[in-house]
XYZ file of N, CA and C in Angstrom:
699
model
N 124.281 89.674 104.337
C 123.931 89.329 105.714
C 124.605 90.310 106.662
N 123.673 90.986 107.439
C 124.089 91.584 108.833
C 125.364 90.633 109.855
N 126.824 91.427 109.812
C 127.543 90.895 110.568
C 126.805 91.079 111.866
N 126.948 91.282 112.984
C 126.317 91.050 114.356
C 127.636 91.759 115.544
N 127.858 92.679 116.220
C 128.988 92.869 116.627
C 128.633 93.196 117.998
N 129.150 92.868 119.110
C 128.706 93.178 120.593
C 128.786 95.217 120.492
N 127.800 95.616 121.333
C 127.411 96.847 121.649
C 128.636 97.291 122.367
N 129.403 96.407 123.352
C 131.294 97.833 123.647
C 131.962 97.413 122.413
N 131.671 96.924 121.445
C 132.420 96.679 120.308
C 132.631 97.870 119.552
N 130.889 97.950 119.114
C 130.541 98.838 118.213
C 131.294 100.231 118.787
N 130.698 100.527 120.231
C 131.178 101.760 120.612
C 132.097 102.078 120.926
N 132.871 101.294 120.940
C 134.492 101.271 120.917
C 135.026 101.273 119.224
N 134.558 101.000 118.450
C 134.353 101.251 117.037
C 134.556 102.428 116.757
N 133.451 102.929 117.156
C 132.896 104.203 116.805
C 133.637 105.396 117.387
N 134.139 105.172 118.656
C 135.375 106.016 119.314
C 136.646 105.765 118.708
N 137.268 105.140 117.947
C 138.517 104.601 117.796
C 138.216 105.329 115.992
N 136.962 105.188 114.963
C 137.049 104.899 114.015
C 137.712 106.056 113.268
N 137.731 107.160 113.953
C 137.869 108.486 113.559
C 139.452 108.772 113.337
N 140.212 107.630 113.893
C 141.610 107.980 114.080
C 142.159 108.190 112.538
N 141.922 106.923 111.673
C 142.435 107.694 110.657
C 141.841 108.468 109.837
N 141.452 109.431 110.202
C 140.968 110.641 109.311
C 142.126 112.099 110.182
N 143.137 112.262 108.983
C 143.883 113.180 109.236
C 143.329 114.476 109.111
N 143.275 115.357 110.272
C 143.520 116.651 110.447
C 143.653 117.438 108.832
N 143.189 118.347 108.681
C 144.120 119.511 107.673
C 145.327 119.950 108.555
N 146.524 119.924 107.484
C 147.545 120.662 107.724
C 147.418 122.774 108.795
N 147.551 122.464 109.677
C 147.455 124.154 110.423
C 148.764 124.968 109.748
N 148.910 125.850 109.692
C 149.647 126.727 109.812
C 150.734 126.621 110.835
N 151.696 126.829 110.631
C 152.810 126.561 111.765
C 152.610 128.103 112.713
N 152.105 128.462 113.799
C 152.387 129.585 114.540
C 153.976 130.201 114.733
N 153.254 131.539 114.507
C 154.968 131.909 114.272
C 155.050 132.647 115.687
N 156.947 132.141 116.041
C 157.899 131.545 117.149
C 157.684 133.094 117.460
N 157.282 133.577 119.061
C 157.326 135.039 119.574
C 158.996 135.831 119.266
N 159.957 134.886 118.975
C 161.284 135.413 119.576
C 161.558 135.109 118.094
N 161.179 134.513 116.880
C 161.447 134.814 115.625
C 161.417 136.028 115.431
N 162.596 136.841 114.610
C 162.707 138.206 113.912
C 161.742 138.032 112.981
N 160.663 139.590 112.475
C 160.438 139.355 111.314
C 161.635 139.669 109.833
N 160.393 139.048 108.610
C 161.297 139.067 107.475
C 162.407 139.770 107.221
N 163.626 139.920 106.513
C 164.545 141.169 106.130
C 163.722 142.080 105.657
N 162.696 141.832 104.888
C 162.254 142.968 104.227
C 161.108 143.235 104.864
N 161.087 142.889 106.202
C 160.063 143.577 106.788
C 160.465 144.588 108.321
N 162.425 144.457 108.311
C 162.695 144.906 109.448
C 162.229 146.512 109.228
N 162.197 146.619 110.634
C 161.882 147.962 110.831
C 163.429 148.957 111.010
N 163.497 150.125 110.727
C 164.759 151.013 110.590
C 165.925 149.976 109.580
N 165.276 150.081 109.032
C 166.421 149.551 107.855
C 166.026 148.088 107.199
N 165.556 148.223 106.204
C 164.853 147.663 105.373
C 165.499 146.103 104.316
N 165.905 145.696 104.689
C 166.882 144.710 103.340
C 167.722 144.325 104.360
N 168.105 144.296 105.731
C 168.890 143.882 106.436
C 168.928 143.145 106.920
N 169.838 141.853 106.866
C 169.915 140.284 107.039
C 169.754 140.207 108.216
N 169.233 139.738 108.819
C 168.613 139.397 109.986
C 170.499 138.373 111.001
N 170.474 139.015 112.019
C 171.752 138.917 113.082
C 171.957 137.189 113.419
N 173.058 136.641 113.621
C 173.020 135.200 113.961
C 172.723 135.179 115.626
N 172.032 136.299 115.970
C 172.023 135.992 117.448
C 170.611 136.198 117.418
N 169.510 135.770 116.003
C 168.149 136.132 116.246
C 167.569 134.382 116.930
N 168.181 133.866 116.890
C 167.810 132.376 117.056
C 168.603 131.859 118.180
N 168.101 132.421 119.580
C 168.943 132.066 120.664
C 168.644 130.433 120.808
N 170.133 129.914 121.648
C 169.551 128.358 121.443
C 168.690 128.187 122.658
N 168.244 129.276 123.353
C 167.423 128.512 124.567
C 165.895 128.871 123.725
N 165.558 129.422 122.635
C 164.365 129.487 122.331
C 163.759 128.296 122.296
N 162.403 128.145 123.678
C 161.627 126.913 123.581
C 161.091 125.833 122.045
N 161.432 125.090 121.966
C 160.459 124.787 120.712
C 158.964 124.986 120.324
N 158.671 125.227 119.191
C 156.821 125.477 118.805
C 156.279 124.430 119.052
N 155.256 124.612 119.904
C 154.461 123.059 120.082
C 153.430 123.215 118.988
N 153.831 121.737 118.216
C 153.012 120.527 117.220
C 151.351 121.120 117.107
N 150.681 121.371 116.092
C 149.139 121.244 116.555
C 148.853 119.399 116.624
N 147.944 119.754 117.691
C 147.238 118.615 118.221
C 146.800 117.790 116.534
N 146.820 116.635 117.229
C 146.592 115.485 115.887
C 145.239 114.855 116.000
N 144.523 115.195 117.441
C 143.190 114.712 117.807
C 142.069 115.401 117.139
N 142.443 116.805 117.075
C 140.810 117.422 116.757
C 141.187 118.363 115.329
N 140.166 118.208 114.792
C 140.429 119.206 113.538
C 139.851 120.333 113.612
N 140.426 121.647 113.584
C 140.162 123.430 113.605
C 138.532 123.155 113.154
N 137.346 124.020 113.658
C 136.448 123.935 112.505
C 136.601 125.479 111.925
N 135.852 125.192 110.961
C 136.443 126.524 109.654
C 136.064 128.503 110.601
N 136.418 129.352 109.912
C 135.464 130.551 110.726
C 134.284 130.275 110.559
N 133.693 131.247 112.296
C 132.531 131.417 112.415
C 131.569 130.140 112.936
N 132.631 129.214 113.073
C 132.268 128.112 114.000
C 133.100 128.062 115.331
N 131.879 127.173 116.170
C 132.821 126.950 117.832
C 133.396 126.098 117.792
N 134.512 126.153 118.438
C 134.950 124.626 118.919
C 135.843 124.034 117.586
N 136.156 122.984 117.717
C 136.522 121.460 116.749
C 136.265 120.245 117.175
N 136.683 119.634 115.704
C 135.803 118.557 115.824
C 137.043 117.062 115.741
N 136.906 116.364 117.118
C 137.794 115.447 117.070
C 137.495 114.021 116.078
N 138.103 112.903 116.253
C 138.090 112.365 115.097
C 136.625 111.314 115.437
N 136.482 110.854 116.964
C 134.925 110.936 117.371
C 133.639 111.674 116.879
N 133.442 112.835 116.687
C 132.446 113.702 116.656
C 132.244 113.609 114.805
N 133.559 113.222 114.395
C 133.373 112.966 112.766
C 132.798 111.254 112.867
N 133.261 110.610 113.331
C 133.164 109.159 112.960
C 131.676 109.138 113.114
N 131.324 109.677 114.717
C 129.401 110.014 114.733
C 128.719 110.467 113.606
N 129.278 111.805 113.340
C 128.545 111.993 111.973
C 128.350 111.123 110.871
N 129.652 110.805 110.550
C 129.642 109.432 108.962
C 128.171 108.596 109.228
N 128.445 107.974 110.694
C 127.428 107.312 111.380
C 126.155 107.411 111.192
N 125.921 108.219 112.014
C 124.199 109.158 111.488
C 123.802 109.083 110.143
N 125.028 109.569 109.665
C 124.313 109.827 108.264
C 123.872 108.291 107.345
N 125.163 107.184 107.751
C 124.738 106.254 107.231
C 123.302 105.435 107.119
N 123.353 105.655 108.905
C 122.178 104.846 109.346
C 120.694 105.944 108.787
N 120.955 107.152 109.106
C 119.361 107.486 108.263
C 119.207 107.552 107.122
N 120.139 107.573 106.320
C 119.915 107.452 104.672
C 119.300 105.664 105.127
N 119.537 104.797 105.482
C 119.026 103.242 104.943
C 117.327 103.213 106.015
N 117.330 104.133 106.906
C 115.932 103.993 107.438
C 114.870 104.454 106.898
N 115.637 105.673 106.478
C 114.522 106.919 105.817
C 113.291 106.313 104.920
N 114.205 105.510 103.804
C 113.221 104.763 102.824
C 112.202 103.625 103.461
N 112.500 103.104 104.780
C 111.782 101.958 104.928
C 110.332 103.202 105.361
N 110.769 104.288 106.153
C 109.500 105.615 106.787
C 108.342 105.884 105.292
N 109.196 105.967 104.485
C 108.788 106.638 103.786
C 107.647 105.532 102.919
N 107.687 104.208 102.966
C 105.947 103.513 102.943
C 105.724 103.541 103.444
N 105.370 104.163 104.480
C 104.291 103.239 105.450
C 102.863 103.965 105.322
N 103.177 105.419 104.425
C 101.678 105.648 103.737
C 101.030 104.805 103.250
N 101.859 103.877 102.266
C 101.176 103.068 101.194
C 101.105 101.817 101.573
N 101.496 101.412 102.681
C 101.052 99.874 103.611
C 100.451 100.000 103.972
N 100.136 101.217 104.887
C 99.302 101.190 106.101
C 98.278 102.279 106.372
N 96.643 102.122 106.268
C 95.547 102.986 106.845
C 95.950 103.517 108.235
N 96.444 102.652 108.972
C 96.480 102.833 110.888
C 97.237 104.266 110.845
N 95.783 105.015 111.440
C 96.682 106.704 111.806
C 97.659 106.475 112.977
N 97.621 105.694 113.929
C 98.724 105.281 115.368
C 99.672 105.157 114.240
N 100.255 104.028 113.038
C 101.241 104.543 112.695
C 101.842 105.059 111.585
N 100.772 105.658 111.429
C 101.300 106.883 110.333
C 101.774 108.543 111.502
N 101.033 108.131 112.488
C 101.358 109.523 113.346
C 102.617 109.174 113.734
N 103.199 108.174 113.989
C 104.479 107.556 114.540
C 105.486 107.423 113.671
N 105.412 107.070 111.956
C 105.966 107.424 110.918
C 106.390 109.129 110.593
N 105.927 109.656 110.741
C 105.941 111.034 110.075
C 106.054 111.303 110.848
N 106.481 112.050 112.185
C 107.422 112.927 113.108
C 108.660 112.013 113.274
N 108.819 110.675 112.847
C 110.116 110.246 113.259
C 110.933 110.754 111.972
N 110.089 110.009 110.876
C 110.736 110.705 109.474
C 111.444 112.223 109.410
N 110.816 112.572 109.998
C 110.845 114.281 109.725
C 111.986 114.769 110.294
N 112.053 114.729 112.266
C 113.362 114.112 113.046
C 114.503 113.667 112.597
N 114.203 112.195 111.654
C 115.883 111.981 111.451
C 116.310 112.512 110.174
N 115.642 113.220 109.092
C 115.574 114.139 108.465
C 116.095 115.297 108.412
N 115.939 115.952 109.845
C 116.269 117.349 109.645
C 117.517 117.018 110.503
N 118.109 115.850 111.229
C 119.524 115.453 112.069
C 119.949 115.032 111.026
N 120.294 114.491 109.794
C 120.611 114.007 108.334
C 121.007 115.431 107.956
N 120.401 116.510 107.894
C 120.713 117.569 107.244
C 121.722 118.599 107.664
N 121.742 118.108 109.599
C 122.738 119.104 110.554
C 123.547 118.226 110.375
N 123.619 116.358 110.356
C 124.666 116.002 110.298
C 125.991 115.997 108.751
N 125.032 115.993 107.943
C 125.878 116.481 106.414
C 126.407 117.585 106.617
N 125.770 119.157 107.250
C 126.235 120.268 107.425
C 127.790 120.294 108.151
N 127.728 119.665 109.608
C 128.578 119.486 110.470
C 129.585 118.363 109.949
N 129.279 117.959 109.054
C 130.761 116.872 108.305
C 131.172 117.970 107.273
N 130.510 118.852 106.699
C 131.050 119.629 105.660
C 131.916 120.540 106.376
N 131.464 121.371 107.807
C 132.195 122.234 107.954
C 133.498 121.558 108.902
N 133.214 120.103 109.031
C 134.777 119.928 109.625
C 135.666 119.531 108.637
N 135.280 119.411 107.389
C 136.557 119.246 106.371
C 136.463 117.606 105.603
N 135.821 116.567 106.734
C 136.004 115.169 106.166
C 135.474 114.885 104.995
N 136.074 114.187 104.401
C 135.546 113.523 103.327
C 133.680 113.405 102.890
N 133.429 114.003 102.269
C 132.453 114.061 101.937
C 131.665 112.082 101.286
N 132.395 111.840 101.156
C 132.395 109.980 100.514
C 131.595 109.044 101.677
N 130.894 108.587 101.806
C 130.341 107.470 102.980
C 131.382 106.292 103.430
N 131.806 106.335 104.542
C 132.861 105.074 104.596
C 132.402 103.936 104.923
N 130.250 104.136 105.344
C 130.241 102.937 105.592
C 129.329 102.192 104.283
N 129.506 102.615 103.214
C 129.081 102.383 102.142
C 128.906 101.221 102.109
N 127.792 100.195 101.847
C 127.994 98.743 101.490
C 128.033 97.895 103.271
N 127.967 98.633 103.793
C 128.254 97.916 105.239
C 127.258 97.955 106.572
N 126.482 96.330 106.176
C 125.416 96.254 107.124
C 125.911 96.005 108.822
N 125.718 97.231 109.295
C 126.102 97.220 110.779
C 125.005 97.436 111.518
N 124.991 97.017 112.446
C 123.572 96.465 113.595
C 122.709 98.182 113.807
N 121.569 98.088 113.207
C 120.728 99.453 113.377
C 120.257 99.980 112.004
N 120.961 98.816 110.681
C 121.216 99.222 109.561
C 120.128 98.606 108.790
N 119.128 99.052 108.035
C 118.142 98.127 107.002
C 119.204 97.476 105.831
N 119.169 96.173 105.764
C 119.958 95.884 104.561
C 118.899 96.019 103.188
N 119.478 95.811 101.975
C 118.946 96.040 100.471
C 117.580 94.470 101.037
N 118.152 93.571 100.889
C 117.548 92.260 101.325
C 116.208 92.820 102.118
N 116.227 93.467 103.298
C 114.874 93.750 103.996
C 114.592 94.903 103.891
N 114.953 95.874 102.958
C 114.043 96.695 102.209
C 113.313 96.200 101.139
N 113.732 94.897 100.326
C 113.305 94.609 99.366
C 111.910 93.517 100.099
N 112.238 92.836 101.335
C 110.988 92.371 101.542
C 109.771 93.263 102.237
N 110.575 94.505 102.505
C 109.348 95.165 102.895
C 108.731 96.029 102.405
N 108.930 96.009 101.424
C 108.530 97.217 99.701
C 107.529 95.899 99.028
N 107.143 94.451 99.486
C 106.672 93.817 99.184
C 105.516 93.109 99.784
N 105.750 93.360 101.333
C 104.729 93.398 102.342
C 103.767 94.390 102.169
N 102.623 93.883 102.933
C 101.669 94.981 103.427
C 100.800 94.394 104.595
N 100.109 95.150 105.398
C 99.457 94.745 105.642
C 100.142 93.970 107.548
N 99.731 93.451 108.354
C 100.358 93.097 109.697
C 101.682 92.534 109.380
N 102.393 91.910 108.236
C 103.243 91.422 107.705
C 104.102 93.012 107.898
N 103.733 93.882 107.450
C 104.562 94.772 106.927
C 104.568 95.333 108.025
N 103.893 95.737 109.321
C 103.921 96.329 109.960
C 104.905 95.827 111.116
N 104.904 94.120 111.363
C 105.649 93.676 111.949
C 106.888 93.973 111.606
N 107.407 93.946 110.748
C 108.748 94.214 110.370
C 109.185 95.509 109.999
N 107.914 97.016 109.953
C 108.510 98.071 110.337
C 109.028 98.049 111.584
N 108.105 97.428 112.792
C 108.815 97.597 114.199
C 109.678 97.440 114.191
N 110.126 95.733 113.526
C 111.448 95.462 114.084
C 112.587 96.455 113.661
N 112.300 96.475 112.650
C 113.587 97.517 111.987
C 113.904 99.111 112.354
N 112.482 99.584 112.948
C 112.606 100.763 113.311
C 112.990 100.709 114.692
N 112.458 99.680 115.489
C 113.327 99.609 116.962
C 114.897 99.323 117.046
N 115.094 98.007 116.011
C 116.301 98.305 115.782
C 117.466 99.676 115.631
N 116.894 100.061 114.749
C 117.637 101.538 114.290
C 117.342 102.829 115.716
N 116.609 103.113 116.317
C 116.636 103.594 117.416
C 117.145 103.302 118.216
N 117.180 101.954 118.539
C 117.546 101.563 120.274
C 119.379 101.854 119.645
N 120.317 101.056 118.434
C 121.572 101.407 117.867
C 121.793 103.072 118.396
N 120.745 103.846 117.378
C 121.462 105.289 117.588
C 121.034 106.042 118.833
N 120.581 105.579 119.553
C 120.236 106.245 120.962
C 121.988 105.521 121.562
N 122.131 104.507 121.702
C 123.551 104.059 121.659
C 124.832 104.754 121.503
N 124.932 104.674 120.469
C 125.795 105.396 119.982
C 125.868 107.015 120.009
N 124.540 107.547 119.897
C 124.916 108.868 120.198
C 124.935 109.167 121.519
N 124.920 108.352 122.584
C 125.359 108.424 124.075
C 126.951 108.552 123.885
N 127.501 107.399 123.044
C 128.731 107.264 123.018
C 129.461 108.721 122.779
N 128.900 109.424 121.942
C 129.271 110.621 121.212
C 128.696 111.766 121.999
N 127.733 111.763 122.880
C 127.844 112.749 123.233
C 128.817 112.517 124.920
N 128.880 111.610 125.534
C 129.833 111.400 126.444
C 131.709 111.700 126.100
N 131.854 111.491 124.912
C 133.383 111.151 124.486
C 133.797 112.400 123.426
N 132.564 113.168 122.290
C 133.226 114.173 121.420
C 133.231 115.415 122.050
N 133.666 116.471 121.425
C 134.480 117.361 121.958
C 134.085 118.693 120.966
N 133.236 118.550 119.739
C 132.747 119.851 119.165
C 131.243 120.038 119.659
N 131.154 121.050 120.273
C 129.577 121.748 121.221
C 128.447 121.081 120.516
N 128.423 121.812 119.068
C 127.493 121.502 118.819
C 126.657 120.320 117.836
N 128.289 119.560 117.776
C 127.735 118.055 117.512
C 127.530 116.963 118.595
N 127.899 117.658 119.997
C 127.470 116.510 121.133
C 126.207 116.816 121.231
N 125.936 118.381 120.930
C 124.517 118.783 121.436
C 123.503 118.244 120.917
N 124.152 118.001 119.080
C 122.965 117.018 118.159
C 122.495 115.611 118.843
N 123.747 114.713 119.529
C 123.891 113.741 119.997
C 122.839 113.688 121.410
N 122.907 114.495 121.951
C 121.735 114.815 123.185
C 120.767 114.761 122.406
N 120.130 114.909 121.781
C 119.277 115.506 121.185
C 118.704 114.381 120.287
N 119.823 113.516 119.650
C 119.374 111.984 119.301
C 118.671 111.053 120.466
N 119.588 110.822 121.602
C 119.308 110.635 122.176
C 117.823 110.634 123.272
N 117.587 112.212 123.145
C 116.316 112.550 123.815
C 114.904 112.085 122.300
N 115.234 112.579 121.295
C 114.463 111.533 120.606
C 114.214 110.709 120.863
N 115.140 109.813 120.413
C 115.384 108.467 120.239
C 114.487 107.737 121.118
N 114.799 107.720 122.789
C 114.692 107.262 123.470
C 113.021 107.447 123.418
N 112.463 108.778 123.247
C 110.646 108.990 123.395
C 110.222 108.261 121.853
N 110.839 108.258 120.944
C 110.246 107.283 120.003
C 109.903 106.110 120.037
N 111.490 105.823 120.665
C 111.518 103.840 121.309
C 109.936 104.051 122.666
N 110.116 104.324 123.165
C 108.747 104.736 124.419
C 107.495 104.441 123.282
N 107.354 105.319 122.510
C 106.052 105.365 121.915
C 105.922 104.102 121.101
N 106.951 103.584 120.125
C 106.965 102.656 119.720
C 106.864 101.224 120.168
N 107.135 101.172 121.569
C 106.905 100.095 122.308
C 105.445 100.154 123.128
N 104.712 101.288 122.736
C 103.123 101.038 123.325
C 102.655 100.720 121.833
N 103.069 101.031 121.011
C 101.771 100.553 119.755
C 102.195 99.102 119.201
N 103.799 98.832 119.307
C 104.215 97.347 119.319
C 104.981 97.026 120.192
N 104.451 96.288 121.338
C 105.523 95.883 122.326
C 106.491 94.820 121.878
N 107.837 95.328 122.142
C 108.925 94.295 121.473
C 108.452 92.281 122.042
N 108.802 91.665 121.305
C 108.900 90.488 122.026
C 109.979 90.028 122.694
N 109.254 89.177 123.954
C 110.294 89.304 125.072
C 111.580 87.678 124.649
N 110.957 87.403 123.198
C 112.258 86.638 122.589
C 113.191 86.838 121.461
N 112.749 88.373 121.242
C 113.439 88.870 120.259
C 115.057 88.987 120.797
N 116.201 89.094 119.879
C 117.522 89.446 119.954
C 117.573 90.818 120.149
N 118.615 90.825 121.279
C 118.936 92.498 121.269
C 119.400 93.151 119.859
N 119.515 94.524 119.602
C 119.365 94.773 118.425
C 120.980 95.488 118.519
């Protein structure tokens, strides 16, 4: 069963969730007023370095930041523990939608929504593929953390299994619901993420959910208008 969690919950969730995912270890920057090695002094080679190389007013090295993690070369920016928690996110939620997209060949004749199936498919598809990319190059755990965990936007096993069994206005009713569900969530949340993270070009994905998102939900609400007693999603 779908726990149910208020929407500043979630997104307060989702901002907070990233905290424990530790940073890689940086390199300590080396101190301007540190001597180099003995065996790297210059005019005289092997020579122990003076007790007056370590004045005591030398400022201390400031800490690397504990918020954002370096991204690797040849990338912009980093990625704070937000812009990762989004990703995990994404990725969770379109791996459990993808499969419900992927009948609706075999339910449904109606070209309205097979044309509405297949550019959304395709969409959260190729954001599935930038978002795996952009978790690889910030270092996190490659593992799903939300493995097993029906959170609001999420198809559970339970209503994939009744809708791999439907066909027909049965089946179609309950693509809506589930596909409005899962849109109206990640249009949500990737507001959250693109307002609050801090690597370019994973807020930019997040715009970009968003500007989806939002023209899907549009289109999807002219071929099934939500009911005006349905639960927010």
């Amino acid at each position: 069963m779908r726990t149910a969690r208020p929407t500043a919950l979630l997104v307060a969730t989702l901002l907070a969730a990233g905290c424990a995912t530790e940073p890689p270890h940086a390199t300590q920057p080396l101190n301007a007023t540190e001597p180099p090695h003995a065996s790297e002094q210059p005019n005289g080679a092997g020579t122990a370095p003076t007790t007056t190389a370590h004045p005591a007013t030398t400022p201390p090295t400031t800490a690397p930041s504990a918020t954002a993690v370096p991204a690797p070369m040849g990338t912009t920016g980093a990625f704070s523990p937000t812009d990762i928690a989004w990703l995990q996110l994404t990725v969770a939620m379109a791996e459990r939608v993808l499969p419900v997209l992927d009948l609706v060949p075999a339910r449904t004749t109606d070209p309205a929504w097979r044309h509405l199936a297949g550019p959304v498919g395709a969409t959260l598809r190729a954001d599935l593929d930038q978002a795996r990319r952009f978790l690889g190059d910030s270092g996190a755990p490659t593992t799903n953390p939300h493995e097993g965990h029906d959170m609001p936007g999420m198809v559970t096993a339970e209503e994939l299994t009744a809708l791999r069994s439907a066909s027909g206005q049965p089946f179609l009713r309950l693509l809506a619901e589930h596909l409005r569900a899962h849109l109206t969530q990640s249009v949500r949340v990737a507001s959250a993420e693109r307002a609050n993270g801090v690597h370019p070009a994973t807020t930019a994905l997040a715009a970009a959910v968003v500007r989806d998102g939002t023209a899907n939900l549009a289109r999807l609400d002219r071929l099934a208008p939500p009911s005006k007693s349905a639960a927010p999603a």
